[in-house]
mmCIF file of C-alpha atoms in Angstrom:
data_model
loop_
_atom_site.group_PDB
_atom_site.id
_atom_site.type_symbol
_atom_site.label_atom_id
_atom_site.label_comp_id
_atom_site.label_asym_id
_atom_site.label_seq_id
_atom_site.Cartn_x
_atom_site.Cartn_y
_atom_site.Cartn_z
ATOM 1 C CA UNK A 1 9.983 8.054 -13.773
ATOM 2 C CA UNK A 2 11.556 8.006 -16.986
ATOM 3 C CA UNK A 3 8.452 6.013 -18.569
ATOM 4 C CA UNK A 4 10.896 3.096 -19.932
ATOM 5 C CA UNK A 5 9.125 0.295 -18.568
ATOM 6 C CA UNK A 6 10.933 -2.533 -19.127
ATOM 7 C CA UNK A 7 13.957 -1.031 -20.642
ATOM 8 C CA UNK A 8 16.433 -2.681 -18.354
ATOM 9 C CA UNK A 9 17.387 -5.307 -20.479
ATOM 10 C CA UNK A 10 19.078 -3.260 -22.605
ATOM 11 C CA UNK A 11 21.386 -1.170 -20.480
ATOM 12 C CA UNK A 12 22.099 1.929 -18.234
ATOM 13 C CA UNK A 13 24.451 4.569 -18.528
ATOM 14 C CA UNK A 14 24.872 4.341 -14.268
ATOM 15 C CA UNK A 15 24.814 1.530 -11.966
ATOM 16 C CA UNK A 16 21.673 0.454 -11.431
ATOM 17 C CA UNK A 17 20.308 -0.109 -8.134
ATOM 18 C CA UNK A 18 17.225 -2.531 -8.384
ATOM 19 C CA UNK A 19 15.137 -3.048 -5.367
ATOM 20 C CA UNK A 20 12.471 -5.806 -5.094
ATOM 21 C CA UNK A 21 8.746 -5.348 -4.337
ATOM 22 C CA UNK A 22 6.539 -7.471 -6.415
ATOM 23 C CA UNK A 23 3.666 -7.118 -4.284
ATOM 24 C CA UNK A 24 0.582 -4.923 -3.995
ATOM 25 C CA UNK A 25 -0.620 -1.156 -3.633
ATOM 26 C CA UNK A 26 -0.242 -0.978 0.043
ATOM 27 C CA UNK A 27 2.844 -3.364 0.278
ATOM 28 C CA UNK A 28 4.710 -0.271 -1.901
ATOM 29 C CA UNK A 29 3.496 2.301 -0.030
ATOM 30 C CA UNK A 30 4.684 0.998 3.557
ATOM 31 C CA UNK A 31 7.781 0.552 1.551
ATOM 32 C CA UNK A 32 8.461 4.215 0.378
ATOM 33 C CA UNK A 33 10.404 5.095 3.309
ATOM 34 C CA UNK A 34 12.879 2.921 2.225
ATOM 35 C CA UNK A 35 12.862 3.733 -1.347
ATOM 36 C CA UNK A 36 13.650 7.403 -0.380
ATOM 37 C CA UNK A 37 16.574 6.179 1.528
ATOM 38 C CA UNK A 38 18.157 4.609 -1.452
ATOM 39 C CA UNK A 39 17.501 7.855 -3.389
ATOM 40 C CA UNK A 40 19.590 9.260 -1.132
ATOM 41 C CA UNK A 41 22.119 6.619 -0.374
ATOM 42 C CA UNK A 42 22.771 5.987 -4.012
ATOM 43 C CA UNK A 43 22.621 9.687 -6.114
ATOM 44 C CA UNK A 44 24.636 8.441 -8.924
ATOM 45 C CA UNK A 45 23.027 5.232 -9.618
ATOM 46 C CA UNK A 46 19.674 4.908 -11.858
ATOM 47 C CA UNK A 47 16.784 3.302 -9.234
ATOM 48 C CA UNK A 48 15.272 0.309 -10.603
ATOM 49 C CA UNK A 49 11.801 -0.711 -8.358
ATOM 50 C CA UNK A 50 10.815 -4.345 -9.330
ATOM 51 C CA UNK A 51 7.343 -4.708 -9.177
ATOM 52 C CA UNK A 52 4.037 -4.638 -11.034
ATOM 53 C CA UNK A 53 3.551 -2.877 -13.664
ATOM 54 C CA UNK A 54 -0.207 -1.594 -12.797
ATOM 55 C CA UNK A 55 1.907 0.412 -10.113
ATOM 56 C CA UNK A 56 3.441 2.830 -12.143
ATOM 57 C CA UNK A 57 0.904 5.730 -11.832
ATOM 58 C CA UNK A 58 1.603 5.559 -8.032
ATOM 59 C CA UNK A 59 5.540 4.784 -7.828
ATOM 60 C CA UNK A 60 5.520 7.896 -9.739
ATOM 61 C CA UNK A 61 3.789 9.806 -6.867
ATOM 62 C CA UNK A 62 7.142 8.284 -4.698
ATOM 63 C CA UNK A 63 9.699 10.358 -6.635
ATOM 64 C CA UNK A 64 13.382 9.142 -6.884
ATOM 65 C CA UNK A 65 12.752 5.910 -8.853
ATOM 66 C CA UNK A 66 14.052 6.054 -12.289
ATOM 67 C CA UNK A 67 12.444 2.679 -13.831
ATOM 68 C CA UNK A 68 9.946 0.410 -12.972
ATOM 69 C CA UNK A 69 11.138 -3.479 -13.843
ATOM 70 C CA UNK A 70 7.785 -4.885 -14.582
ATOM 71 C CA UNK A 71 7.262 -7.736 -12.310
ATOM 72 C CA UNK A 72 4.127 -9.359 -11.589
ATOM 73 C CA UNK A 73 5.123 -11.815 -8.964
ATOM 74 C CA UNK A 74 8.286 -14.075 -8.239
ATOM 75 C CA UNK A 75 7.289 -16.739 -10.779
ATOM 76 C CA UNK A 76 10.353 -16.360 -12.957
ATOM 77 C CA UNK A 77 13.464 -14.313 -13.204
ATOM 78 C CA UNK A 78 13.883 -10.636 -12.929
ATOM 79 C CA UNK A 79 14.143 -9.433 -16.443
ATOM 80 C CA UNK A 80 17.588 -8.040 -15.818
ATOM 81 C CA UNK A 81 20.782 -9.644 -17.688
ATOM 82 C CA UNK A 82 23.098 -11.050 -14.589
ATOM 83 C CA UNK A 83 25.729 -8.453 -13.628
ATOM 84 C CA UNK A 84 23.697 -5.509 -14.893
ATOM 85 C CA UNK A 85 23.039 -4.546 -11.362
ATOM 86 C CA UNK A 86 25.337 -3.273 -9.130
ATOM 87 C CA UNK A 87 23.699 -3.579 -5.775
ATOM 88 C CA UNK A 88 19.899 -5.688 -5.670
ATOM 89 C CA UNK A 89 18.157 -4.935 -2.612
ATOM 90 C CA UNK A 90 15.459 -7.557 -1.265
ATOM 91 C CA UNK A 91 12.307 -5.518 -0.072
ATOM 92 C CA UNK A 92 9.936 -8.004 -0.860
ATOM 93 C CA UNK A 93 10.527 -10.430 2.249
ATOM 94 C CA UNK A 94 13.067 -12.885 3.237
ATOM 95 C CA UNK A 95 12.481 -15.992 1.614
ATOM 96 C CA UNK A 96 14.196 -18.190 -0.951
ATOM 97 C CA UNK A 97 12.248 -16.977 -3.424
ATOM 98 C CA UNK A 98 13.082 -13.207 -3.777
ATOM 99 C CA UNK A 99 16.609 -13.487 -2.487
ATOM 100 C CA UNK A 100 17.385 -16.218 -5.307
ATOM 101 C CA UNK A 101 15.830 -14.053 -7.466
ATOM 102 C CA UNK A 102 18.505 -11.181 -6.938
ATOM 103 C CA UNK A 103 20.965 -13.636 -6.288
ATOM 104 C CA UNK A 104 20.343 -14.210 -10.111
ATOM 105 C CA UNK A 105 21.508 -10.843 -11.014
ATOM 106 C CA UNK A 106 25.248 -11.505 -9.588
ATOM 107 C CA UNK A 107 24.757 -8.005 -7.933
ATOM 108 C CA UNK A 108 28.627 -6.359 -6.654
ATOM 109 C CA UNK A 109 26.281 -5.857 -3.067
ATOM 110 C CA UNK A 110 23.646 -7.233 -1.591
ATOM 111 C CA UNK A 111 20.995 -5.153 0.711
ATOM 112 C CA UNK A 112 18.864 -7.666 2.531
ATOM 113 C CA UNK A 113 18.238 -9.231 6.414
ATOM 114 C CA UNK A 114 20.551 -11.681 7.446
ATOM 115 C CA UNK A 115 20.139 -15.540 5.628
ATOM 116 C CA UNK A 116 23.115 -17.979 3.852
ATOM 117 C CA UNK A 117 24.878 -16.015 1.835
ATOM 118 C CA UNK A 118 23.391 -12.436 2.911
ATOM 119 C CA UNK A 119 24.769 -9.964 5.730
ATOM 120 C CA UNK A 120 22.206 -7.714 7.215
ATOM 121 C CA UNK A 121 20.079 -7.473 10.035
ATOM 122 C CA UNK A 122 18.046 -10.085 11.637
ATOM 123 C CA UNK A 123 14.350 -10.281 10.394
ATOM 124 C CA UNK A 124 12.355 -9.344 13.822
ATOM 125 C CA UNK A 125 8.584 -10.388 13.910
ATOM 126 C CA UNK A 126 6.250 -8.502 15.112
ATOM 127 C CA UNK A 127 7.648 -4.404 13.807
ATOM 128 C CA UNK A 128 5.246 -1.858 11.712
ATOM 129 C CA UNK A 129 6.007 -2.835 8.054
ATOM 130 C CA UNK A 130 7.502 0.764 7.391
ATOM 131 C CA UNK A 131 9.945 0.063 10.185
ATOM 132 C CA UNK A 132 11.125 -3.351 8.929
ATOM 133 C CA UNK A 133 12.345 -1.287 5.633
ATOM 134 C CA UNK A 134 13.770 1.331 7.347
ATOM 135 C CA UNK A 135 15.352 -0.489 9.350
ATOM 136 C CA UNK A 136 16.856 -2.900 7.242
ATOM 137 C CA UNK A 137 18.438 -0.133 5.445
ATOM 138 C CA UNK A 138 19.827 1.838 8.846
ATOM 139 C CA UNK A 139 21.550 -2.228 9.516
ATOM 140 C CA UNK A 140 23.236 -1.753 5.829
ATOM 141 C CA UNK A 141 24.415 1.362 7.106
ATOM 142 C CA UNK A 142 21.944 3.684 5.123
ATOM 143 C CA UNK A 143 19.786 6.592 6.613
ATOM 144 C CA UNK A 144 16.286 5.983 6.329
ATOM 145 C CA UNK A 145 13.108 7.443 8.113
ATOM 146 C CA UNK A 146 9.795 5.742 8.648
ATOM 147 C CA UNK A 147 8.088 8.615 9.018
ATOM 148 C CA UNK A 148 9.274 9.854 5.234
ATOM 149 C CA UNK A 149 6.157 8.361 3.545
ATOM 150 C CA UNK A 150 3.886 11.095 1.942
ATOM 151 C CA UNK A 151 3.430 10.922 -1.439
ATOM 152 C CA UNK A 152 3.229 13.673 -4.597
ATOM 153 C CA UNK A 153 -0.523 14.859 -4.956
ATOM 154 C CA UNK A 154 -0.969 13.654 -8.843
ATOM 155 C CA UNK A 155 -1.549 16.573 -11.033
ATOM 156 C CA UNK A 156 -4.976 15.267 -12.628
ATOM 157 C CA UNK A 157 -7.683 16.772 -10.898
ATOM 158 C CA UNK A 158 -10.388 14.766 -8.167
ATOM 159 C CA UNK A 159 -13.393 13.639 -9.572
ATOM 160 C CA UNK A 160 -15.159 14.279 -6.013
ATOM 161 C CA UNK A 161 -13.121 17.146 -4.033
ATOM 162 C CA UNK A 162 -13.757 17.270 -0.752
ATOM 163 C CA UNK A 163 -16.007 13.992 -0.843
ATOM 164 C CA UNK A 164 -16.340 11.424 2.167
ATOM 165 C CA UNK A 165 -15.166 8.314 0.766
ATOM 166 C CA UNK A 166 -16.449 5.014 1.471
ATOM 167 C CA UNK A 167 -14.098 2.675 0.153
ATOM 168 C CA UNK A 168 -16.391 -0.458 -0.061
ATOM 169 C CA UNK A 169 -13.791 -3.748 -1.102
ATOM 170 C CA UNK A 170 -10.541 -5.392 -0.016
ATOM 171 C CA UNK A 171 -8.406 -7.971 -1.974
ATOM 172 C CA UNK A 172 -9.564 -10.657 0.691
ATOM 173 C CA UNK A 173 -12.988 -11.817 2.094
ATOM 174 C CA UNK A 174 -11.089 -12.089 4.968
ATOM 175 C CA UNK A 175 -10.712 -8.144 5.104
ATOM 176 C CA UNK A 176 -14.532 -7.193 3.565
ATOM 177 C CA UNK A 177 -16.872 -5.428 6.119
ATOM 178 C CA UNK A 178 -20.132 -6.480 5.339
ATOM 179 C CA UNK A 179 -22.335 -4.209 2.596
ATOM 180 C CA UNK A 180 -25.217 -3.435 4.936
ATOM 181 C CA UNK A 181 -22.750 -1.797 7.515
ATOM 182 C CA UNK A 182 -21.110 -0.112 4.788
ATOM 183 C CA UNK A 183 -24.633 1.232 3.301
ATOM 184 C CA UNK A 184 -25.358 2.533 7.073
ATOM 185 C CA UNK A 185 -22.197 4.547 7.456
ATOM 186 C CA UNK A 186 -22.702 5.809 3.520
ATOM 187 C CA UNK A 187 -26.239 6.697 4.781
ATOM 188 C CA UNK A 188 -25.443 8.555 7.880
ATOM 189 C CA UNK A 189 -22.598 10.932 6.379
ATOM 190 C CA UNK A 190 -24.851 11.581 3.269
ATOM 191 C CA UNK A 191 -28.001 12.445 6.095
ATOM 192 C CA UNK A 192 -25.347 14.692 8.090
ATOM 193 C CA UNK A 193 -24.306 16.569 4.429
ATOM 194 C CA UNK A 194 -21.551 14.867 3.313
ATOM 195 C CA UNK A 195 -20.781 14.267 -0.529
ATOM 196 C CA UNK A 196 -20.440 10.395 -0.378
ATOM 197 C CA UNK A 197 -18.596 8.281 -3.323
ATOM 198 C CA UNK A 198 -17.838 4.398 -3.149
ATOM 199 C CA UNK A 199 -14.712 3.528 -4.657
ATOM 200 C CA UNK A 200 -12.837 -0.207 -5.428
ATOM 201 C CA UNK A 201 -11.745 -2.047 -8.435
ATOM 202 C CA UNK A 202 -13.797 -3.178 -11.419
ATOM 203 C CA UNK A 203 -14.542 -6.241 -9.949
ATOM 204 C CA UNK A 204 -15.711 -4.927 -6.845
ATOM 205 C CA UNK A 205 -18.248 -2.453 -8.498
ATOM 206 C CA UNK A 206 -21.359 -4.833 -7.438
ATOM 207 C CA UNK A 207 -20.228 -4.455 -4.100
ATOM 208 C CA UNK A 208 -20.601 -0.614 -4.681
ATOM 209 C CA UNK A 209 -23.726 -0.723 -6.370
ATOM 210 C CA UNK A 210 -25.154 -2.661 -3.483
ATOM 211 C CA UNK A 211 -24.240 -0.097 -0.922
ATOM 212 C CA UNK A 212 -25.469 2.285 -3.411
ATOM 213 C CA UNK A 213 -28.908 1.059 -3.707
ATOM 214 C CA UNK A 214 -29.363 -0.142 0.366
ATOM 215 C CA UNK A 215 -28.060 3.631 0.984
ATOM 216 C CA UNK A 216 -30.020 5.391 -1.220
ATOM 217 C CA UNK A 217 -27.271 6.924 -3.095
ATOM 218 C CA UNK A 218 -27.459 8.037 -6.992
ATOM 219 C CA UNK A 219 -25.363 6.330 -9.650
ATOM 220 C CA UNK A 220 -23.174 8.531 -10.094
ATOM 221 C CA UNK A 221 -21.532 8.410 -6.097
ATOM 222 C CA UNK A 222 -20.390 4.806 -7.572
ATOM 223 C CA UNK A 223 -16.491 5.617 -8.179
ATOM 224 C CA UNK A 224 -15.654 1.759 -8.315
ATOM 225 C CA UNK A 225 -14.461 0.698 -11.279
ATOM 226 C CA UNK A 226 -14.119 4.357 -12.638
ATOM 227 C CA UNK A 227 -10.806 5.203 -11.782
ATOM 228 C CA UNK A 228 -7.363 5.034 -12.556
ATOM 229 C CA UNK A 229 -5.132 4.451 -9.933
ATOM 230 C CA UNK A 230 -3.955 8.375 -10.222
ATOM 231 C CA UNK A 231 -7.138 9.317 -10.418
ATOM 232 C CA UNK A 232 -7.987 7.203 -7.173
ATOM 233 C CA UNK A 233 -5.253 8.641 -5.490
ATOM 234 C CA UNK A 234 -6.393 12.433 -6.756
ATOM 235 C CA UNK A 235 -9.711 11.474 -5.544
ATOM 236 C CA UNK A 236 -8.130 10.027 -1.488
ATOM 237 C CA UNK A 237 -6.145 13.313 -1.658
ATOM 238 C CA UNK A 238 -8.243 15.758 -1.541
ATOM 239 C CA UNK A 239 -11.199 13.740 -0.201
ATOM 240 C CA UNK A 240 -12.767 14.939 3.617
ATOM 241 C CA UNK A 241 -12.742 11.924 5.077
ATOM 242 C CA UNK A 242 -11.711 8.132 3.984
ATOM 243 C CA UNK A 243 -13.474 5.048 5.657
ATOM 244 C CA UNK A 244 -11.599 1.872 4.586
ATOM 245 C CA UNK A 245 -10.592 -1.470 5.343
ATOM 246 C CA UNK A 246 -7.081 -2.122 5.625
ATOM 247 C CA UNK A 247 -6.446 -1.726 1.565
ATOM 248 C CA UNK A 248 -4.265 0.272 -0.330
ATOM 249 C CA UNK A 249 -7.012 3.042 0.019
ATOM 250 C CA UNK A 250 -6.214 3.359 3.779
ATOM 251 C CA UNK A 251 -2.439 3.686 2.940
ATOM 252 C CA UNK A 252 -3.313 6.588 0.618
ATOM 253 C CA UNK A 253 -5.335 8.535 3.156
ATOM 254 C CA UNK A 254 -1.848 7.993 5.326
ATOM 255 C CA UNK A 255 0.424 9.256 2.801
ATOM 256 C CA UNK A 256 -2.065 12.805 2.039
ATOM 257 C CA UNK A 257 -2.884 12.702 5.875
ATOM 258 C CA UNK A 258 -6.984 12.372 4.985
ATOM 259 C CA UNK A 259 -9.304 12.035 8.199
ATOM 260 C CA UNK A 260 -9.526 7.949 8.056
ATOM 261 C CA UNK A 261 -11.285 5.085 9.936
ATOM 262 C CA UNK A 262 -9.495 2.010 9.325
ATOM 263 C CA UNK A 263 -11.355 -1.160 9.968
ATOM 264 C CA UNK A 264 -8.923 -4.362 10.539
ATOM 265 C CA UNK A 265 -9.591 -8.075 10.115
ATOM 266 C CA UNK A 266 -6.604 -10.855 9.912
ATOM 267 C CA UNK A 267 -3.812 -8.414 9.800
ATOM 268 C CA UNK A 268 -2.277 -6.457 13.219
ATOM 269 C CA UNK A 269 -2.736 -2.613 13.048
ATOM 270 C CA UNK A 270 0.609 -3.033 15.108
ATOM 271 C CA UNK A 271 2.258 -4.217 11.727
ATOM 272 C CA UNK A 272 0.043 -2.513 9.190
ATOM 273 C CA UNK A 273 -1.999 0.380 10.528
ATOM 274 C CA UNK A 274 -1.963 4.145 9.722
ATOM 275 C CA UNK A 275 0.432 6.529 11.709
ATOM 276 C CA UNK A 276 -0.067 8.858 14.196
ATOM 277 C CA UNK A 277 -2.290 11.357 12.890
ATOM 278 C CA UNK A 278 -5.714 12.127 11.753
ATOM 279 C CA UNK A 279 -6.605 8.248 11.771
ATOM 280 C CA UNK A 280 -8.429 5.723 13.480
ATOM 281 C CA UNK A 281 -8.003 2.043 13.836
ATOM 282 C CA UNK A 282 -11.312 -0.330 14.491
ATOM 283 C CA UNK A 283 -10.851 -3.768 15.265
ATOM 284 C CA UNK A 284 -11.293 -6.345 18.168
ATOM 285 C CA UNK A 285 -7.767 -8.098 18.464
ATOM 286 C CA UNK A 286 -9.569 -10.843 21.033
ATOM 287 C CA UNK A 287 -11.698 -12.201 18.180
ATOM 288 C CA UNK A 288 -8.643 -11.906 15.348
ATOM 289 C CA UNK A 289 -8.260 -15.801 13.303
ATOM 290 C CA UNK A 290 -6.321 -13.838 11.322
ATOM 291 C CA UNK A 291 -6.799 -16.060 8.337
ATOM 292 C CA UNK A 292 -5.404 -13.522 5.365
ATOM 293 C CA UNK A 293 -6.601 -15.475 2.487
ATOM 294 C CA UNK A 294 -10.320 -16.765 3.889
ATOM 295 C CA UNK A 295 -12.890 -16.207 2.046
ATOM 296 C CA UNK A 296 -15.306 -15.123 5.069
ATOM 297 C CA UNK A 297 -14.789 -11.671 7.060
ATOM 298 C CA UNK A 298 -12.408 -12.214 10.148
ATOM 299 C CA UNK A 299 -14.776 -11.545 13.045
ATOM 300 C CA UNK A 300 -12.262 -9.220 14.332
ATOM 301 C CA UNK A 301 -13.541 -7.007 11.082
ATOM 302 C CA UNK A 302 -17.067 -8.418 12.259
ATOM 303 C CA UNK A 303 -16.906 -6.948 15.776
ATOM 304 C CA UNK A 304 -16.765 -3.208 14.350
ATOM 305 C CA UNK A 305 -20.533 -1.819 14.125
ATOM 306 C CA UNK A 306 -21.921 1.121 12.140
ATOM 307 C CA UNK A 307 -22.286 2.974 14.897
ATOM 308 C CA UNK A 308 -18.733 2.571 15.808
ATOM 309 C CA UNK A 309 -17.240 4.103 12.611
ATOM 310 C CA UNK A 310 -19.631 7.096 13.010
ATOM 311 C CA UNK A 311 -18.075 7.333 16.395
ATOM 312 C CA UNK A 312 -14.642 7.631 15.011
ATOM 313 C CA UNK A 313 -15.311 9.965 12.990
ATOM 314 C CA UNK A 314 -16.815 12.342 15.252
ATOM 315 C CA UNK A 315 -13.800 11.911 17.458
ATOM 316 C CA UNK A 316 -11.542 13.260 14.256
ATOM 317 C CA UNK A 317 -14.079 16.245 14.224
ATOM 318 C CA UNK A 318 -15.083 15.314 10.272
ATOM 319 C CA UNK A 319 -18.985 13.891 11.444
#
């Protein structure tokens, strides 16, 4: 990217393209497929990705997008002047919301799934969410691959090369495996020789420094709250082996094609889960509420043992 954030207010020198996203880490990376197949669709047009602004270390990793249109959420209007884009394209969803929002711009074209007012395919429950992209740009006529979602390896250097990661928090209670199991697994890989680092946000550091302390592990394996999000995604990239929840952490180890257990709560692996590779999905889709925003750990996350995850990872030859 050019670096201009927020310099769409005051022109391009192309059409712009501006394509709607104001979500979170692993809601952009499902959607890079699709963001490559504008690239491609549209080489003479500047690439505007609205979304948040904390994203731009890793929309940078995408390649192809020329600006990022800070956008925190879809609580007021795109800050675009109406008729500066040429064609708005609604990844975000399918509500009012986001398609009044690029209805705002007065756009020549509109790229979205069929509603009043919009042409486009019809929005099918049930699909992975990098083949609801895709395909909603293959029904506007536009080529785009599901399978096109690795990322750039950022050029700053891992902080723990060839470490197992133990990516201890998630967004959502709903998605957060319980510390204890977490300390187990850290415990076990760091018994068996593995370089073990925690990683999450600044605010879920305590959770780190729990499993930390229960596992025996020195300060400095506590990653959380350490890292930029290039720095994160340096450290996924050239880690051994990722255990996650279903977070943006798990997406990374998809996009560098890291060794990963993925442990699912409320969401459907069928929707959201890694792709075929070196990965491994953990859940129990009997017990699923699938209550996104509770506060307590779905008890399909709950079914999934210690003992499993050290299973799973023998199975990917990494334990």
């Amino acid at each position: 990217m050019s670096g201009r954030l927020g310099a769409a207010a005051a022109g391009y020198s192309r059409p712009v393209v501006v394509a709607l996203r104001a979500l979170k880490l692993g809601d952009l990376l499902v959607a890079v497929p699709a963001l490559r197949g504008l690239r491609r669709a549209f080489p003479d047009h500047d690439l505007v990705f609205a979304a948040p602004v904390w994203l731009a270390p890793i929309v940078e990793l995408v390649g192809g997008v020329d600006e990022l249109l800070p956008t925190p959420g879809l609580d007021g209007p795109l800050a675009l002047a109406p008729g500066s884009a040429d064609v708005a394209v609604n990844l975000h969803g399918n509500g009012p919301e986001s398609r009044g929002a690029l209805e705002a711009l007065r756009p020549r074209r509109r790229i979205g799934h069929r509603a009043a007012g919009w042409d486009g395919p019809v929005w099918q429950d049930g699909i992975h969410e990098r083949v609801r992209w895709a395909r909603l740009l293959q029904g506007h006529g536009i080529d785009a691959d599901p399978a096109d979602f690795a990322l750039r390896t950022p050029e700053v250097p891992s902080a723990a090369p060839g470490a197992a990661v133990v990516h201890v928090g998630a967004f959502y209670g709903s998605r957060q495996w319980p510390v204890g199991r977490f300390a187990e697994v850290a415990a076990a890989l760091t018994a068996a020789g593995h370089h073990v680092v925690l990683t999450g946000s600044e605010s879920e550091r305590p959770r780190a420094e729990a499993v930390a302390q229960a596992a025996r592990l020195p300060a400095e394996s506590i990653l959380a709250g350490r890292l930029g999000l290039q720095e994160f995604a340096a450290v996924i990239a050239h880690a051994r082996l990722v255990v996650s929840a279903d977070t943006g952490a798990a997406h990374l180890a998809s996009a560098y094609a890291v060794p990963s257990v993925v442990l699912f709560g409320p969401a459907p692996p069928e929707e959201w889960g890694p792709p075929p590779g070196p990965h491994v999905v953990l859940t129990d889709a009997a017990q699923r509420r699938g209550e996104t925003f509770s506060a307590e750990p779905d008890p399909a996350l709950l079914a999934v043992q210690p003992a499993d995850v050290l299973d799973a990872l023998g199975s990917l030859g990494v334990f």
